[in-house]
PDB file of C-alpha atoms in Angstrom:
ATOM      1  CA  MET M  19     141.989  62.907 134.915  1.00  0.00           C
ATOM      2  CA  SER M  20     142.255  61.600 131.286  1.00  0.00           C
ATOM      3  CA  LEU M  21     140.113  60.748 128.251  1.00  0.00           C
ATOM      4  CA  SER M  22     140.884  58.127 125.590  1.00  0.00           C
ATOM      5  CA  PRO M  23     140.736  57.334 122.650  1.00  0.00           C
ATOM      6  CA  THR M  24     140.257  60.288 120.208  1.00  0.00           C
ATOM      7  CA  ASP M  25     140.209  58.892 116.618  1.00  0.00           C
ATOM      8  CA  VAL M  26     137.375  56.487 115.770  1.00  0.00           C
ATOM      9  CA  VAL M  27     135.583  54.978 112.782  1.00  0.00           C
ATOM     10  CA  GLU M  28     131.824  55.072 112.362  1.00  0.00           C
ATOM     11  CA  GLY M  29     130.082  51.984 113.646  1.00  0.00           C
ATOM     12  CA  ILE M  30     132.551  50.852 116.277  1.00  0.00           C
ATOM     13  CA  SER M  31     131.932  50.731 120.039  1.00  0.00           C
ATOM     14  CA  LEU M  32     133.553  53.541 122.036  1.00  0.00           C
ATOM     15  CA  SER M  33     134.036  54.262 125.738  1.00  0.00           C
ATOM     16  CA  LEU M  34     135.169  57.534 127.316  1.00  0.00           C
ATOM     17  CA  THR M  35     136.764  57.162 130.757  1.00  0.00           C
ATOM     18  CA  CYS M  36     137.126  59.922 133.328  1.00  0.00           C
ATOM     19  CA  ARG M  37     139.233  59.245 136.456  1.00  0.00           C
ATOM     20  CA  GLY M  38     139.780  61.445 139.452  1.00  0.00           C
ATOM     21  CA  ASP M  39     140.850  60.988 143.051  1.00  0.00           C
ATOM     22  CA  GLY M  40     138.777  62.339 145.875  1.00  0.00           C
ATOM     23  CA  ASN M  41     137.431  61.547 149.321  1.00  0.00           C
ATOM     24  CA  PRO M  42     134.579  61.188 149.412  1.00  0.00           C
ATOM     25  CA  ALA M  43     134.335  59.688 145.875  1.00  0.00           C
ATOM     26  CA  PRO M  44     133.585  62.331 143.248  1.00  0.00           C
ATOM     27  CA  PHE M  45     130.382  62.694 141.251  1.00  0.00           C
ATOM     28  CA  TYR M  46     130.969  62.830 137.416  1.00  0.00           C
ATOM     29  CA  SER M  47     129.270  64.916 134.698  1.00  0.00           C
ATOM     30  CA  TRP M  48     129.863  64.663 130.933  1.00  0.00           C
ATOM     31  CA  TYR M  49     129.757  67.473 128.372  1.00  0.00           C
ATOM     32  CA  ARG M  50     129.879  67.656 124.562  1.00  0.00           C
ATOM     33  CA  ASN M  51     130.541  71.057 123.054  1.00  0.00           C
ATOM     34  CA  ASN M  52     129.866  72.459 126.555  1.00  0.00           C
ATOM     35  CA  GLN M  53     126.360  70.918 126.627  1.00  0.00           C
ATOM     36  CA  THR M  54     125.495  68.563 129.518  1.00  0.00           C
ATOM     37  CA  MET M  55     125.154  64.969 128.364  1.00  0.00           C
ATOM     38  CA  LEU M  56     125.076  62.602 131.345  1.00  0.00           C
ATOM     39  CA  GLN M  57     125.457  62.754 135.083  1.00  0.00           C
ATOM     40  CA  GLY M  58     126.184  59.817 137.392  1.00  0.00           C
ATOM     41  CA  GLN M  59     128.538  58.094 139.777  1.00  0.00           C
ATOM     42  CA  GLY M  60     130.472  56.235 137.073  1.00  0.00           C
ATOM     43  CA  GLY M  61     133.421  57.754 135.237  1.00  0.00           C
ATOM     44  CA  VAL M  62     132.752  55.940 131.918  1.00  0.00           C
ATOM     45  CA  TYR M  63     130.626  57.233 128.970  1.00  0.00           C
ATOM     46  CA  GLN M  64     129.717  54.413 126.540  1.00  0.00           C
ATOM     47  CA  PHE M  65     128.966  54.619 122.739  1.00  0.00           C
ATOM     48  CA  PRO M  66     127.528  51.256 121.601  1.00  0.00           C
ATOM     49  CA  SER M  67     127.941  52.276 117.905  1.00  0.00           C
ATOM     50  CA  VAL M  68     129.574  55.556 117.046  1.00  0.00           C
ATOM     51  CA  ARG M  69     127.765  57.697 114.477  1.00  0.00           C
ATOM     52  CA  SER M  70     128.939  60.667 112.441  1.00  0.00           C
ATOM     53  CA  GLU M  71     126.889  63.080 114.561  1.00  0.00           C
ATOM     54  CA  ASP M  72     128.838  61.937 117.666  1.00  0.00           C
ATOM     55  CA  SER M  73     131.807  63.984 116.487  1.00  0.00           C
ATOM     56  CA  GLY M  74     132.607  66.878 118.793  1.00  0.00           C
ATOM     57  CA  THR M  75     134.632  68.134 121.795  1.00  0.00           C
ATOM     58  CA  TYR M  76     134.146  66.263 125.089  1.00  0.00           C
ATOM     59  CA  HIS M  77     135.155  66.832 128.686  1.00  0.00           C
ATOM     60  CA  CYS M  78     134.138  65.604 132.132  1.00  0.00           C
ATOM     61  CA  LYS M  79     133.798  67.175 135.566  1.00  0.00           C
ATOM     62  CA  ALA M  80     134.492  65.448 138.924  1.00  0.00           C
ATOM     63  CA  GLU M  81     132.891  67.004 141.998  1.00  0.00           C
ATOM     64  CA  ASN M  82     132.485  66.205 145.693  1.00  0.00           C
ATOM     65  CA  LYS M  83     131.599  68.307 148.714  1.00  0.00           C
ATOM     66  CA  TYR M  84     134.979  69.954 148.655  1.00  0.00           C
ATOM     67  CA  GLY M  85     134.593  71.258 145.105  1.00  0.00           C
ATOM     68  CA  PRO M  86     134.621  70.474 141.330  1.00  0.00           C
ATOM     69  CA  VAL M  87     137.441  69.903 138.910  1.00  0.00           C
ATOM     70  CA  ASN M  88     137.250  69.708 135.057  1.00  0.00           C
ATOM     71  CA  SER M  89     139.193  67.408 132.800  1.00  0.00           C
ATOM     72  CA  THR M  90     141.056  68.496 129.722  1.00  0.00           C
ATOM     73  CA  SER M  91     139.021  68.534 126.509  1.00  0.00           C
ATOM     74  CA  VAL M  92     139.394  66.005 123.745  1.00  0.00           C
ATOM     75  CA  HIS M  93     138.024  66.146 120.168  1.00  0.00           C
ATOM     76  CA  ILE M  94     136.338  62.995 118.891  1.00  0.00           C
ATOM     77  CA  ASN M  95     136.646  62.689 115.095  1.00  0.00           C
ATOM     78  CA  VAL M  96     134.316  60.069 113.593  1.00  0.00           C
ATOM     79  CA  GLU M  97     135.421  58.994 110.131  1.00  0.00           C
ATOM     80  CA  TYR M  98     133.000  57.450 107.599  1.00  0.00           C
ATOM     81  CA  SER M  99     132.843  56.519 103.934  1.00  0.00           C
ATOM     82  CA  PRO M 100     131.137  58.803 101.338  1.00  0.00           C
ATOM     83  CA  ARG M 101     127.370  59.031 101.284  1.00  0.00           C
ATOM     84  CA  LEU M 102     125.416  58.503  98.017  1.00  0.00           C
ATOM     85  CA  PRO M 103     126.613  61.229  95.586  1.00  0.00           C
ATOM     86  CA  SER M 104     124.187  63.623  93.892  1.00  0.00           C
ATOM     87  CA  VAL M 105     124.661  64.683  90.268  1.00  0.00           C
ATOM     88  CA  SER M 106     123.490  67.956  88.693  1.00  0.00           C
ATOM     89  CA  VAL M 107     123.634  68.949  85.012  1.00  0.00           C
ATOM     90  CA  ASP M 108     123.897  72.458  83.594  1.00  0.00           C
ATOM     91  CA  PRO M 109     122.070  73.138  81.325  1.00  0.00           C
ATOM     92  CA  PRO M 110     119.355  70.544  82.033  1.00  0.00           C
ATOM     93  CA  GLY M 111     117.502  68.621  79.335  1.00  0.00           C
ATOM     94  CA  GLU M 112     118.660  67.951  75.800  1.00  0.00           C
ATOM     95  CA  VAL M 113     122.045  69.264  74.724  1.00  0.00           C
ATOM     96  CA  ALA M 114     122.467  70.606  71.194  1.00  0.00           C
ATOM     97  CA  VAL M 115     125.345  69.488  69.000  1.00  0.00           C
ATOM     98  CA  GLY M 116     128.322  71.844  69.330  1.00  0.00           C
ATOM     99  CA  SER M 117     127.348  73.205  72.750  1.00  0.00           C
ATOM    100  CA  SER M 118     128.829  72.333  76.154  1.00  0.00           C
ATOM    101  CA  VAL M 119     127.503  70.781  79.381  1.00  0.00           C
ATOM    102  CA  ASN M 120     128.737  70.722  82.995  1.00  0.00           C
ATOM    103  CA  LEU M 121     128.203  67.728  85.322  1.00  0.00           C
ATOM    104  CA  ARG M 122     128.738  68.229  89.073  1.00  0.00           C
ATOM    105  CA  CYS M 123     129.128  65.507  91.701  1.00  0.00           C
ATOM    106  CA  SER M 124     128.938  66.014  95.484  1.00  0.00           C
ATOM    107  CA  SER M 125     128.965  63.703  98.511  1.00  0.00           C
ATOM    108  CA  VAL M 126     129.288  63.983 102.290  1.00  0.00           C
ATOM    109  CA  ALA M 127     132.315  62.091 103.619  1.00  0.00           C
ATOM    110  CA  ASN M 128     134.989  62.150 106.342  1.00  0.00           C
ATOM    111  CA  PRO M 129     137.684  62.476 105.234  1.00  0.00           C
ATOM    112  CA  ALA M 130     136.627  64.465 102.142  1.00  0.00           C
ATOM    113  CA  ALA M 131     135.966  62.393  99.045  1.00  0.00           C
ATOM    114  CA  THR M 132     137.604  62.518  95.637  1.00  0.00           C
ATOM    115  CA  TYR M 133     135.530  62.056  92.459  1.00  0.00           C
ATOM    116  CA  THR M 134     135.935  60.088  89.243  1.00  0.00           C
ATOM    117  CA  TRP M 135     133.563  60.196  86.242  1.00  0.00           C
ATOM    118  CA  TYR M 136     132.619  57.177  84.160  1.00  0.00           C
ATOM    119  CA  LYS M 137     130.480  56.538  81.113  1.00  0.00           C
ATOM    120  CA  GLU M 138     128.554  53.290  81.106  1.00  0.00           C
ATOM    121  CA  ASP M 139     129.947  50.493  78.904  1.00  0.00           C
ATOM    122  CA  MET M 140     133.420  52.059  79.137  1.00  0.00           C
ATOM    123  CA  THR M 141     136.168  50.664  81.408  1.00  0.00           C
ATOM    124  CA  SER M 142     138.433  53.712  81.565  1.00  0.00           C
ATOM    125  CA  PRO M 143     137.422  56.856  83.490  1.00  0.00           C
ATOM    126  CA  ALA M 144     136.007  59.750  81.486  1.00  0.00           C
ATOM    127  CA  ALA M 145     137.315  62.448  83.840  1.00  0.00           C
ATOM    128  CA  ASP M 146     138.417  63.209  87.422  1.00  0.00           C
ATOM    129  CA  GLY M 147     137.248  65.949  89.725  1.00  0.00           C
ATOM    130  CA  HIS M 148     134.154  67.493  91.237  1.00  0.00           C
ATOM    131  CA  VAL M 149     133.057  69.023  87.883  1.00  0.00           C
ATOM    132  CA  PHE M 150     133.107  67.220  84.528  1.00  0.00           C
ATOM    133  CA  THR M 151     132.791  69.556  81.501  1.00  0.00           C
ATOM    134  CA  ILE M 152     132.090  68.262  77.995  1.00  0.00           C
ATOM    135  CA  VAL M 153     132.797  70.854  75.304  1.00  0.00           C
ATOM    136  CA  ASP M 154     131.780  70.717  71.650  1.00  0.00           C
ATOM    137  CA  ILE M 155     129.123  68.042  72.202  1.00  0.00           C
ATOM    138  CA  ARG M 156     128.841  65.394  69.485  1.00  0.00           C
ATOM    139  CA  ARG M 157     126.435  62.513  69.022  1.00  0.00           C
ATOM    140  CA  GLU M 158     128.907  59.979  70.426  1.00  0.00           C
ATOM    141  CA  HIS M 159     128.824  61.850  73.747  1.00  0.00           C
ATOM    142  CA  ALA M 160     125.224  60.752  74.346  1.00  0.00           C
ATOM    143  CA  GLY M 161     124.762  58.123  77.052  1.00  0.00           C
ATOM    144  CA  ASN M 162     124.633  57.467  80.807  1.00  0.00           C
ATOM    145  CA  TYR M 163     127.255  59.045  83.077  1.00  0.00           C
ATOM    146  CA  TYR M 164     127.919  58.506  86.788  1.00  0.00           C
ATOM    147  CA  CYS M 165     130.478  59.632  89.325  1.00  0.00           C
ATOM    148  CA  GLN M 166     132.287  57.658  92.017  1.00  0.00           C
ATOM    149  CA  ALA M 167     133.072  59.241  95.397  1.00  0.00           C
ATOM    150  CA  ARG M 168     136.041  57.704  97.295  1.00  0.00           C
ATOM    151  CA  ASN M 169     138.001  58.234 100.512  1.00  0.00           C
ATOM    152  CA  SER M 170     140.120  56.125 102.879  1.00  0.00           C
ATOM    153  CA  ARG M 171     137.002  54.568 104.440  1.00  0.00           C
ATOM    154  CA  GLY M 172     135.312  53.412 101.224  1.00  0.00           C
ATOM    155  CA  HIS M 173     133.704  54.434  97.928  1.00  0.00           C
ATOM    156  CA  ILE M 174     130.232  54.595  96.343  1.00  0.00           C
ATOM    157  CA  ASP M 175     128.803  55.255  92.840  1.00  0.00           C
ATOM    158  CA  SER M 176     126.081  57.762  91.973  1.00  0.00           C
ATOM    159  CA  ILE M 177     122.901  56.979  90.063  1.00  0.00           C
ATOM    160  CA  PRO M 178     123.551  57.158  86.265  1.00  0.00           C
ATOM    161  CA  HIS M 179     122.434  60.336  84.519  1.00  0.00           C
ATOM    162  CA  LEU M 180     121.405  60.274  80.863  1.00  0.00           C
ATOM    163  CA  ILE M 181     122.844  62.855  78.456  1.00  0.00           C
ATOM    164  CA  VAL M 182     120.645  63.364  75.365  1.00  0.00           C
ATOM    165  CA  VAL M 183     122.267  65.041  72.364  1.00  0.00           C
ATOM    166  CA  SER M 184     119.954  66.694  69.826  1.00  0.00           C
ATOM    167  CA  SER M 185     120.959  67.922  66.389  1.00  0.00           C
ATOM    168  CA  SER M 186     120.906  71.643  65.629  1.00  0.00           C
ATOM    169  CA  ALA M 187     118.314  71.018  62.894  1.00  0.00           C
ATOM    170  CA  THR M 188     115.963  69.452  65.429  1.00  0.00           C
ATOM    171  CA  ALA M 189     116.452  72.383  67.762  1.00  0.00           C
ATOM    172  CA  ALA M 190     115.697  74.785  64.886  1.00  0.00           C
ATOM    173  CA  VAL M 191     112.485  72.900  64.022  1.00  0.00           C
ATOM    174  CA  VAL M 192     111.356  72.964  67.637  1.00  0.00           C
ATOM    175  CA  GLY M 193     112.090  76.680  67.793  1.00  0.00           C
ATOM    176  CA  SER M 194     110.134  77.334  64.580  1.00  0.00           C
ATOM    177  CA  ILE M 195     107.135  75.345  65.800  1.00  0.00           C
ATOM    178  CA  THR M 196     107.166  77.247  69.076  1.00  0.00           C
ATOM    179  CA  PHE M 197     107.301  80.563  67.194  1.00  0.00           C
ATOM    180  CA  LEU M 198     104.376  79.601  64.933  1.00  0.00           C
ATOM    181  CA  LEU M 199     102.297  78.528  67.908  1.00  0.00           C
ATOM    182  CA  LEU M 200     102.903  81.864  69.575  1.00  0.00           C
ATOM    183  CA  ILE M 201     101.832  83.702  66.407  1.00  0.00           C
ATOM    184  CA  ALA M 202      98.662  81.577  66.152  1.00  0.00           C
ATOM    185  CA  LEU M 203      97.766  82.310  69.755  1.00  0.00           C
ATOM    186  CA  PHE M 204      98.308  86.032  69.180  1.00  0.00           C
ATOM    187  CA  LEU M 205      96.112  86.077  66.076  1.00  0.00           C
ATOM    188  CA  SER M 206      93.350  84.139  67.838  1.00  0.00           C
ATOM    189  CA  ALA M 207      93.372  86.574  70.723  1.00  0.00           C
ATOM    190  CA  PHE M 208      93.292  89.538  68.292  1.00  0.00           C
ATOM    191  CA  ILE M 209      90.305  88.129  66.344  1.00  0.00           C
ATOM    192  CA  ILE M 210      88.375  87.453  69.546  1.00  0.00           C
ATOM    193  CA  PHE M 211      89.101  90.996  70.725  1.00  0.00           C
ATOM    194  CA  ARG M 212      87.872  92.528  67.442  1.00  0.00           C
ATOM    195  CA  ARG M 213      84.647  90.504  67.560  1.00  0.00           C
ATOM    196  CA  LYS M 214      83.965  91.575  71.114  1.00  0.00           C
ATOM    197  CA  MET M 215      84.529  95.235  70.196  1.00  0.00           C
ATOM    198  CA  ALA M 216      82.185  94.974  67.185  1.00  0.00           C
ATOM    199  CA  SER M 217      79.513  93.301  69.317  1.00  0.00           C
ATOM    200  CA  ARG M 218      79.861  96.006  71.956  1.00  0.00           C
ATOM    201  CA  ARG M 219      79.463  98.782  69.360  1.00  0.00           C
ATOM    202  CA  THR M 220      76.329  97.098  67.974  1.00  0.00           C
ATOM    203  CA  SER M 221      74.820  96.843  71.461  1.00  0.00           C
ATOM    204  CA  GLU M 222      75.575 100.490  72.188  1.00  0.00           C
ATOM    205  CA  THR M 223      73.978 101.559  68.874  1.00  0.00           C
ATOM    206  CA  LYS M 224      70.777  99.623  69.643  1.00  0.00           C
ATOM    207  CA  GLU M 225      70.536 100.999  73.155  1.00  0.00           C
ATOM    208  CA  ARG M 226      71.016 104.661  72.061  1.00  0.00           C
ATOM    209  CA  PRO M 227      67.574 106.422  72.058  1.00  0.00           C
ATOM    210  CA  GLY M 228      66.175 107.587  68.692  1.00  0.00           C
ATOM    211  CA  ASP M 229      68.688 105.661  66.620  1.00  0.00           C
ATOM    212  CA  GLY M 230      66.113 103.483  64.866  1.00  0.00           C
ATOM    213  CA  THR M 231      63.610 106.311  64.067  1.00  0.00           C
ATOM    214  CA  LYS M 232      63.767 108.220  60.828  1.00  0.00           C
ATOM    215  CA  SER M 233      62.044 111.544  60.028  1.00  0.00           C
ATOM    216  CA  SER M 234      58.912 111.179  57.993  1.00  0.00           C
ATOM    217  CA  GLY M 235      60.211 113.312  55.178  1.00  0.00           C
ATOM    218  CA  GLN M 236      63.667 111.759  54.758  1.00  0.00           C
ATOM    219  CA  ASN M 237      65.155 108.443  53.803  1.00  0.00           C
ATOM    220  CA  SER M 238      68.423 106.955  55.053  1.00  0.00           C
ATOM    221  CA  GLY M 239      70.418 109.003  52.568  1.00  0.00           C
ATOM    222  CA  GLY M 240      69.023 112.322  53.844  1.00  0.00           C
ATOM    223  CA  GLN M 241      66.920 112.973  50.671  1.00  0.00           C
ATOM    224  CA  LEU M 242      63.342 114.194  50.746  1.00  0.00           C
ATOM    225  CA  GLU M 243      60.675 111.678  49.821  1.00  0.00           C
ATOM    226  CA  THR M 244      57.440 112.339  48.055  1.00  0.00           C
ATOM    227  CA  PRO M 245      54.288 110.888  49.570  1.00  0.00           C
ATOM    228  CA  SER M 246      54.211 108.103  47.012  1.00  0.00           C
ATOM    229  CA  THR M 247      57.822 107.036  47.519  1.00  0.00           C
ATOM    230  CA  ALA M 248      57.465 107.325  51.283  1.00  0.00           C
ATOM    231  CA  ALA M 249      54.475 105.033  51.143  1.00  0.00           C
ATOM    232  CA  VAL M 250      56.361 102.500  49.070  1.00  0.00           C
ATOM    233  CA  GLY M 251      59.620 102.678  51.055  1.00  0.00           C
ATOM    234  CA  ASN M 252      58.048 102.564  54.525  1.00  0.00           C
ATOM    235  CA  SER M 253      54.750 100.853  55.198  1.00  0.00           C
ATOM    236  CA  THR M 254      54.284 102.656  58.514  1.00  0.00           C
ATOM    237  CA  ASP M 255      53.945 106.015  56.726  1.00  0.00           C
ATOM    238  CA  GLN M 256      50.823 104.871  54.871  1.00  0.00           C
ATOM    239  CA  ASP M 257      48.629 105.964  57.776  1.00  0.00           C
ATOM    240  CA  ASP M 258      49.208 109.604  56.822  1.00  0.00           C
ATOM    241  CA  ILE M 259      48.341 109.240  53.109  1.00  0.00           C
ATOM    242  CA  HIS M 260      44.842 109.252  51.552  1.00  0.00           C
ATOM    243  CA  TYR M 261      44.000 108.080  48.111  1.00  0.00           C
ATOM    244  CA  ALA M 262      40.950 109.287  46.147  1.00  0.00           C
ATOM    245  CA  SER M 263      39.597 108.499  42.726  1.00  0.00           C
ATOM    246  CA  VAL M 264      37.385 110.995  40.871  1.00  0.00           C
ATOM    247  CA  GLN M 265      35.921 110.183  37.494  1.00  0.00           C
ATOM    248  CA  PHE M 266      33.737 112.329  35.308  1.00  0.00           C
ATOM    249  CA  SER M 267      31.897 111.216  32.208  1.00  0.00           C
ATOM    250  CA  LYS M 268      29.780 113.232  29.810  1.00  0.00           C
ATOM    251  CA  LYS M 269      27.511 111.184  27.584  1.00  0.00           C
ATOM    252  CA  GLN M 270      25.388 114.064  26.375  1.00  0.00           C
ATOM    253  CA  GLU M 271      25.373 117.737  26.483  1.00  0.00           C
ATOM    254  CA  ASP M 272      23.303 118.317  29.631  1.00  0.00           C
ATOM    255  CA  PRO M 273      23.423 115.175  31.790  1.00  0.00           C
ATOM    256  CA  VAL M 274      26.563 114.914  33.830  1.00  0.00           C
ATOM    257  CA  TYR M 275      27.584 111.814  35.656  1.00  0.00           C
ATOM    258  CA  SER M 276      30.176 111.782  38.353  1.00  0.00           C
ATOM    259  CA  ASN M 277      31.685 109.028  40.418  1.00  0.00           C
ATOM    260  CA  PHE M 278      33.504 110.027  43.620  1.00  0.00           C
ATOM    261  CA  MET M 279      35.129 107.261  45.649  1.00  0.00           C
ATOM    262  CA  PRO M 280      37.134 108.297  48.708  1.00  0.00           C
ATOM    263  CA  ALA M 281      39.182 105.716  50.543  1.00  0.00           C
ATOM    264  CA  LYS M 282      39.797 105.660  54.240  1.00  0.00           C
ATOM    265  CA  PRO M 283      43.390 105.641  55.408  1.00  0.00           C
ATOM    266  CA  LYS M 284      44.802 102.246  56.296  1.00  0.00           C
ATOM    267  CA  THR M 285      45.621 101.404  59.845  1.00  0.00           C
ATOM    268  CA  HIS M 286      47.872  98.834  61.440  1.00  0.00           C
ATOM    269  CA  GLN M 287      44.911  96.539  62.029  1.00  0.00           C
ATOM    270  CA  ASN M 288      44.318  93.447  59.933  1.00  0.00           C
ATOM    271  CA  GLU M 289      42.558  94.028  56.646  1.00  0.00           C
ATOM    272  CA  GLU M 290      39.675  91.815  57.773  1.00  0.00           C
ATOM    273  CA  ASP M 291      38.945  94.136  60.735  1.00  0.00           C
ATOM    274  CA  VAL M 292      38.962  97.379  58.713  1.00  0.00           C
ATOM    275  CA  GLU M 293      35.577  98.613  57.588  1.00  0.00           C
ATOM    276  CA  VAL M 294      35.797 100.303  54.213  1.00  0.00           C
ATOM    277  CA  GLU M 295      32.857 102.299  52.808  1.00  0.00           C
ATOM    278  CA  TYR M 296      32.311 103.051  49.191  1.00  0.00           C
ATOM    279  CA  SER M 297      29.803 105.599  47.933  1.00  0.00           C
ATOM    280  CA  MET M 298      28.686 106.467  44.443  1.00  0.00           C
ATOM    281  CA  VAL M 299      26.961 109.734  43.618  1.00  0.00           C
ATOM    282  CA  MET M 300      25.208 110.204  40.271  1.00  0.00           C
ATOM    283  CA  ILE M 301      23.821 113.594  39.424  1.00  0.00           C
ATOM    284  CA  LYS M 302      21.552 113.994  36.388  1.00  0.00           C
ATOM    285  CA  ASN M 303      20.042 117.175  34.936  1.00  0.00           C
ATOM    286  CA  THR M 304      16.699 116.674  33.171  1.00  0.00           C
ATOM    287  CA  PRO M 305      15.276 119.056  30.533  1.00  0.00           C
ATOM    288  CA  CYS M 306      13.370 121.970  31.932  1.00  0.00           C
ATOM    289  CA  LEU M 307       9.527 121.881  31.613  1.00  0.00           C
ATOM    290  CA  ARG M 308       7.650 124.981  30.637  1.00  0.00           C
ATOM    291  CA  ARG M 309       4.548 125.671  32.752  1.00  0.00           C
ATOM    292  CA  PRO M 310       1.268 126.939  31.315  1.00  0.00           C
ATOM    293  CA  GLY M 311       0.861 130.592  31.536  1.00  0.00           C
ATOM    294  CA  GLY M 312       4.362 131.436  30.482  1.00  0.00           C
ATOM    295  CA  SER M 313       5.949 130.989  33.894  1.00  0.00           C
ATOM    296  CA  GLU M 314       9.571 130.204  34.230  1.00  0.00           C
ATOM    297  CA  ASP M 315      10.832 126.792  33.437  1.00  0.00           C
ATOM    298  CA  SER M 316      11.418 124.411  36.322  1.00  0.00           C
ATOM    299  CA  CYS M 317      14.093 121.809  36.276  1.00  0.00           C
ATOM    300  CA  ALA M 318      14.261 118.629  38.284  1.00  0.00           C
ATOM    301  CA  LEU M 319      17.490 117.412  39.855  1.00  0.00           C
ATOM    302  CA  TYR M 320      17.817 113.713  40.501  1.00  0.00           C
ATOM    303  CA  SER M 321      20.569 112.083  42.453  1.00  0.00           C
ATOM    304  CA  THR M 322      21.290 108.548  43.295  1.00  0.00           C
ATOM    305  CA  VAL M 323      23.567 107.507  46.141  1.00  0.00           C
ATOM    306  CA  ASN M 324      24.710 103.943  46.416  1.00  0.00           C
ATOM    307  CA  LYS M 325      26.383 102.833  49.645  1.00  0.00           C
ATOM    308  CA  LEU M 326      28.016  99.496  50.063  1.00  0.00           C
TER     309      LEU M 326
END
């Protein structure tokens, strides 16, 4: 029993043939990497178009009622040209003048691919190998770079990758702007925090019982107040203070006039609703009259009260 061929190229048509003698005619089974693929009477396994995933180790088994027999194994190697290469850059983004950058190219191929680096608008290669390192970057290094993967079955170019070179001054400006923005954000957060703390303290002070009430005999500085200053400084204390006016006049030796005007304490009601009473008392002594018969003198006392 034999298998043929063993070396193939992707895309071609391939047939595996298994032959064995037996009576009655044997029944054939096919295996790839020891996994059952196909069973049938025929001894031929057909690949209309070989693909890369068809690579592996194959064998067949012939069996009739008298027993099975296995063929020798054969390794099928499917060769193909490189797939589209991928490019990675380290570090990514803009590259500062004077620094270095590494470009890596990779592709799947059989046989393994070799790599060549090119810069667009230049005919000669920039470098060979899987990794292309540019040291001491200068402005003339800016541009599009691509790699080419090649093997005995073909070659293919990667998608161009742009290298942007920035001056050190630009990088310093960007760094300074970033630093200033961070400082501004920190200051804004600090100011907001202080305002919230001040607002919280104010709320706690207002909610604390007895904070807004002062003793009747003290002002905010802890000094004693006289009734007059207390009345002037705090209108609510006027309810506890009474004012009175007393006037005496003496127009002659005996008659005495007096005017006494008390005032009622003010309340928190409107002045129109408060009823205020004024009274005037006038006391007058008249000369004593002597009665006939030598009796004691009698004096008359007159008083006048006016009420408004």
